[in-house]
GROMACS .gro file of C-alpha atoms in nm:
model
  188
    1MET     CA    1  -8.161  -7.350  -9.943
    2GLN     CA    2  -8.247  -7.632  -9.704
    3ASP     CA    3  -8.253  -7.565  -9.331
    4PRO     CA    4  -7.965  -7.706  -9.126
    5TYR     CA    5  -8.036  -7.968  -8.859
    6PHE     CA    6  -7.914  -8.043  -8.509
    7PHE     CA    7  -7.852  -8.385  -8.358
    8GLY     CA    8  -7.978  -8.412  -7.999
    9TYR     CA    9  -7.858  -8.688  -7.766
   10GLY     CA   10  -7.964  -8.564  -7.419
   11SER     CA   11  -8.256  -8.341  -7.326
   12LEU     CA   12  -8.313  -8.260  -7.694
   13VAL     CA   13  -8.431  -8.620  -7.741
   14ASN     CA   14  -8.727  -8.524  -7.524
   15ARG     CA   15  -8.967  -8.344  -7.759
   16ARG     CA   16  -9.138  -8.183  -7.459
   17THR     CA   17  -8.828  -7.964  -7.411
   18HIS     CA   18  -8.831  -7.792  -7.751
   19VAL     CA   19  -9.053  -7.680  -8.036
   20PHE     CA   20  -8.846  -7.804  -8.331
   21ALA     CA   21  -9.079  -7.978  -8.575
   22ASN     CA   22  -9.018  -8.290  -8.777
   23ALA     CA   23  -8.774  -8.444  -8.532
   24GLN     CA   24  -8.675  -8.795  -8.632
   25PRO     CA   25  -8.451  -9.070  -8.496
   26ALA     CA   26  -8.089  -9.082  -8.602
   27ARG     CA   27  -7.759  -9.237  -8.496
   28VAL     CA   28  -7.406  -9.099  -8.481
   29VAL     CA   29  -7.131  -9.359  -8.507
   30GLY     CA   30  -6.791  -9.289  -8.351
   31TRP     CA   31  -6.921  -9.087  -8.056
   32ARG     CA   32  -7.046  -9.159  -7.704
   33ARG     CA   33  -7.216  -8.960  -7.428
   34ALA     CA   34  -7.029  -8.857  -7.112
   35TRP     CA   35  -7.117  -8.667  -6.797
   36ARG     CA   36  -6.874  -8.376  -6.775
   37ARG     CA   37  -6.824  -8.058  -6.578
   38SER     CA   38  -6.735  -7.729  -6.738
   39PRO     CA   39  -6.624  -7.397  -6.589
   40LEU     CA   40  -6.931  -7.251  -6.764
   41ARG     CA   41  -7.179  -7.445  -6.547
   42ASP     CA   42  -7.205  -7.547  -6.182
   43VAL     CA   43  -7.340  -7.894  -6.249
   44CYS     CA   44  -7.243  -8.179  -6.483
   45TYR     CA   45  -7.407  -8.205  -6.822
   46LEU     CA   46  -7.399  -8.458  -7.100
   47THR     CA   47  -7.158  -8.402  -7.380
   48ALA     CA   48  -7.055  -8.609  -7.680
   49VAL     CA   49  -6.697  -8.729  -7.705
   50PRO     CA   50  -6.530  -8.911  -7.993
   51ASP     CA   51  -6.514  -9.290  -7.952
   52ARG     CA   52  -6.469  -9.492  -8.269
   53ASP     CA   53  -6.613  -9.805  -8.104
   54ASP     CA   54  -6.944  -9.657  -7.989
   55TYR     CA   55  -7.253  -9.479  -8.117
   56ILE     CA   56  -7.522  -9.246  -7.990
   57GLU     CA   57  -7.890  -9.268  -8.076
   58GLY     CA   58  -8.077  -8.940  -8.077
   59LEU     CA   59  -8.299  -8.709  -8.278
   60ILE     CA   60  -8.234  -8.475  -8.565
   61ALA     CA   61  -8.455  -8.174  -8.629
   62ALA     CA   62  -8.444  -7.874  -8.860
   63VAL     CA   63  -8.335  -7.531  -8.740
   64PRO     CA   64  -8.576  -7.311  -8.941
   65GLY     CA   65  -8.405  -7.037  -9.139
   66ALA     CA   66  -8.068  -7.139  -8.986
   67ASP     CA   67  -8.169  -6.929  -8.685
   68TRP     CA   68  -7.939  -7.093  -8.431
   69ALA     CA   69  -7.966  -6.811  -8.172
   70ALA     CA   70  -8.219  -6.972  -7.932
   71LEU     CA   71  -8.059  -7.317  -7.957
   72ASP     CA   72  -7.709  -7.171  -7.914
   73GLU     CA   73  -7.830  -6.994  -7.598
   74ARG     CA   74  -7.986  -7.313  -7.464
   75GLU     CA   75  -7.663  -7.503  -7.536
   76ARG     CA   76  -7.432  -7.216  -7.433
   77ALA     CA   77  -7.161  -7.435  -7.276
   78TYR     CA   78  -7.121  -7.626  -7.604
   79GLY     CA   79  -6.980  -7.567  -7.948
   80ARG     CA   80  -7.150  -7.683  -8.267
   81VAL     CA   81  -6.968  -7.971  -8.437
   82PRO     CA   82  -7.057  -8.048  -8.799
   83LEU     CA   83  -7.137  -8.412  -8.871
   84GLY     CA   84  -7.061  -8.603  -9.188
   85PRO     CA   85  -7.088  -8.969  -9.282
   86GLU     CA   86  -7.089  -9.076  -8.916
   87LEU     CA   87  -7.453  -8.961  -8.905
   88GLN     CA   88  -7.705  -9.230  -8.999
   89HIS     CA   89  -8.065  -9.133  -9.073
   90GLY     CA   90  -8.330  -9.169  -9.339
   91ALA     CA   91  -8.385  -8.803  -9.427
   92GLY     CA   92  -8.155  -8.761  -9.726
   93ASP     CA   93  -7.861  -8.522  -9.764
   94LEU     CA   94  -7.861  -8.283  -9.466
   95ASP     CA   95  -7.632  -8.031  -9.300
   96VAL     CA   96  -7.631  -8.152  -8.935
   97ALA     CA   97  -7.440  -8.040  -8.625
   98LEU     CA   98  -7.426  -8.175  -8.274
   99TYR     CA   99  -7.347  -7.975  -7.963
  100ALA     CA  100  -7.043  -8.086  -7.766
  101ILE     CA  101  -6.823  -7.921  -7.506
  102GLU     CA  102  -6.492  -7.849  -7.675
  103ALA     CA  103  -6.206  -8.088  -7.602
  104GLY     CA  104  -5.998  -7.953  -7.316
  105ALA     CA  105  -6.288  -7.739  -7.191
  106HIS     CA  106  -6.456  -8.018  -6.995
  107HIS     CA  107  -6.344  -8.239  -6.714
  108PRO     CA  108  -6.455  -8.553  -6.530
  109PRO     CA  109  -6.720  -8.499  -6.262
  110THR     CA  110  -6.624  -8.416  -5.904
  111ASP     CA  111  -6.820  -8.409  -5.579
  112ASP     CA  112  -6.866  -8.033  -5.631
  113ASN     CA  113  -7.038  -8.074  -5.969
  114PRO     CA  114  -7.337  -8.310  -5.939
  115VAL     CA  115  -7.567  -8.437  -6.209
  116LEU     CA  116  -7.925  -8.323  -6.152
  117LEU     CA  117  -8.175  -8.606  -6.117
  118SER     CA  118  -8.435  -8.386  -6.289
  119TYR     CA  119  -8.201  -8.371  -6.592
  120ILE     CA  120  -8.160  -8.749  -6.599
  121ASP     CA  121  -8.540  -8.778  -6.572
  122VAL     CA  122  -8.587  -8.560  -6.881
  123VAL     CA  123  -8.334  -8.757  -7.084
  124VAL     CA  124  -8.475  -9.097  -6.988
  125GLN     CA  125  -8.831  -8.980  -7.057
  126GLY     CA  126  -8.718  -8.877  -7.407
  127TYR     CA  127  -8.534  -9.201  -7.478
  128LEU     CA  128  -8.829  -9.406  -7.358
  129ALA     CA  129  -9.066  -9.217  -7.589
  130GLU     CA  130  -8.836  -9.238  -7.891
  131PHE     CA  131  -8.648  -9.567  -7.852
  132GLY     CA  132  -8.837  -9.767  -7.588
  133ILE     CA  133  -8.679  -9.968  -7.309
  134ASP     CA  134  -8.384 -10.067  -7.531
  135GLY     CA  135  -8.300  -9.700  -7.586
  136VAL     CA  136  -8.313  -9.630  -7.213
  137THR     CA  137  -8.092  -9.930  -7.140
  138HIS     CA  138  -7.843  -9.819  -7.406
  139PHE     CA  139  -7.838  -9.469  -7.253
  140PHE     CA  140  -7.749  -9.601  -6.908
  141GLU     CA  141  -7.503  -9.864  -7.031
  142THR     CA  142  -7.306  -9.650  -7.275
  143THR     CA  143  -7.288  -9.313  -7.101
  144GLU     CA  144  -6.958  -9.249  -6.924
  145GLY     CA  145  -6.928  -9.074  -6.589
  146TRP     CA  146  -7.191  -9.238  -6.371
  147HIS     CA  147  -6.949  -9.205  -6.079
  148ALA     CA  148  -7.063  -8.842  -6.063
  149PRO     CA  149  -7.267  -8.746  -5.760
  150ILE     CA  150  -7.638  -8.723  -5.840
  151LEU     CA  151  -7.843  -8.454  -5.671
  152ASP     CA  152  -8.207  -8.550  -5.609
  153ASP     CA  153  -8.386  -8.228  -5.702
  154ARG     CA  154  -8.714  -8.393  -5.810
  155ALA     CA  155  -8.921  -8.220  -5.540
  156ALA     CA  156  -8.791  -7.876  -5.646
  157PRO     CA  157  -8.623  -7.915  -5.987
  158ILE     CA  158  -8.319  -7.705  -6.063
  159TYR     CA  159  -8.300  -7.820  -6.424
  160PRO     CA  160  -8.476  -7.551  -6.633
  161ARG     CA  161  -8.656  -7.796  -6.864
  162ALA     CA  162  -8.767  -8.041  -6.595
  163GLN     CA  163  -9.073  -8.250  -6.681
  164ILE     CA  164  -9.335  -8.433  -6.481
  165LEU     CA  165  -9.272  -8.807  -6.503
  166SER     CA  166  -9.517  -9.089  -6.464
  167ASP     CA  167  -9.461  -9.342  -6.185
  168GLU     CA  168  -9.335  -9.588  -6.449
  169GLU     CA  169  -9.084  -9.335  -6.588
  170ARG     CA  170  -8.953  -9.247  -6.240
  171ALA     CA  171  -8.916  -9.617  -6.157
  172LEU     CA  172  -8.725  -9.671  -6.483
  173VAL     CA  173  -8.479  -9.393  -6.392
  174ASP     CA  174  -8.437  -9.523  -6.038
  175GLU     CA  175  -8.384  -9.882  -6.161
  176GLY     CA  176  -8.125  -9.767  -6.416
  177LEU     CA  177  -7.931  -9.578  -6.152
  178SER     CA  178  -7.957  -9.871  -5.911
  179ARG     CA  179  -7.811 -10.110  -6.173
  180LEU     CA  180  -7.513  -9.875  -6.195
  181SER     CA  181  -7.484  -9.866  -5.813
  182THR     CA  182  -7.547  -9.492  -5.831
  183VAL     CA  183  -7.750  -9.330  -5.556
  184ALA     CA  184  -7.912  -8.987  -5.576
  185LYS     CA  185  -7.836  -8.774  -5.273
  186GLN     CA  186  -8.109  -8.559  -5.125
  187ARG     CA  187  -8.082  -8.187  -5.174
  188ASP     CA  188  -7.980  -7.987  -4.866
   0.00000   0.00000   0.00000
């Protein structure tokens, strides 16, 4: 029996945040990313929401032995959604799921539920490594919810999988946010 796969479209695009081998680029048509709050978390996270006119680039990787426990814990605010023909990749016939907050269990961002800058940093670093500048641009341009407050936690990251960014990577994040007229607020 072949191992199942996950499709990552946020921090899971950044290979530095996980140990899943043989990750490879893929695309899911009919979905888009959105910043959302959930009663299960204090801050906003990315989720995937259906949108027939959009697509998400990301990575697929095998879950050895179908042992979802560690990944399910990491993605505890999400449910696993099986993917079918909307998934485009070059790896043959695979059983693939993406993690998404269940419909009705997530809400638009509010001032009380910021997006962590350290989380955005991780996602952009991953997209830059996997898809180059075009992938980073697509991430910023097609993700919904940039009106969310952004908490600048770079000096003392709150995000558990925060990474050290190069000056170029930090500048790329800051430029992307600036193009969206989004400003990160300093942490109290």
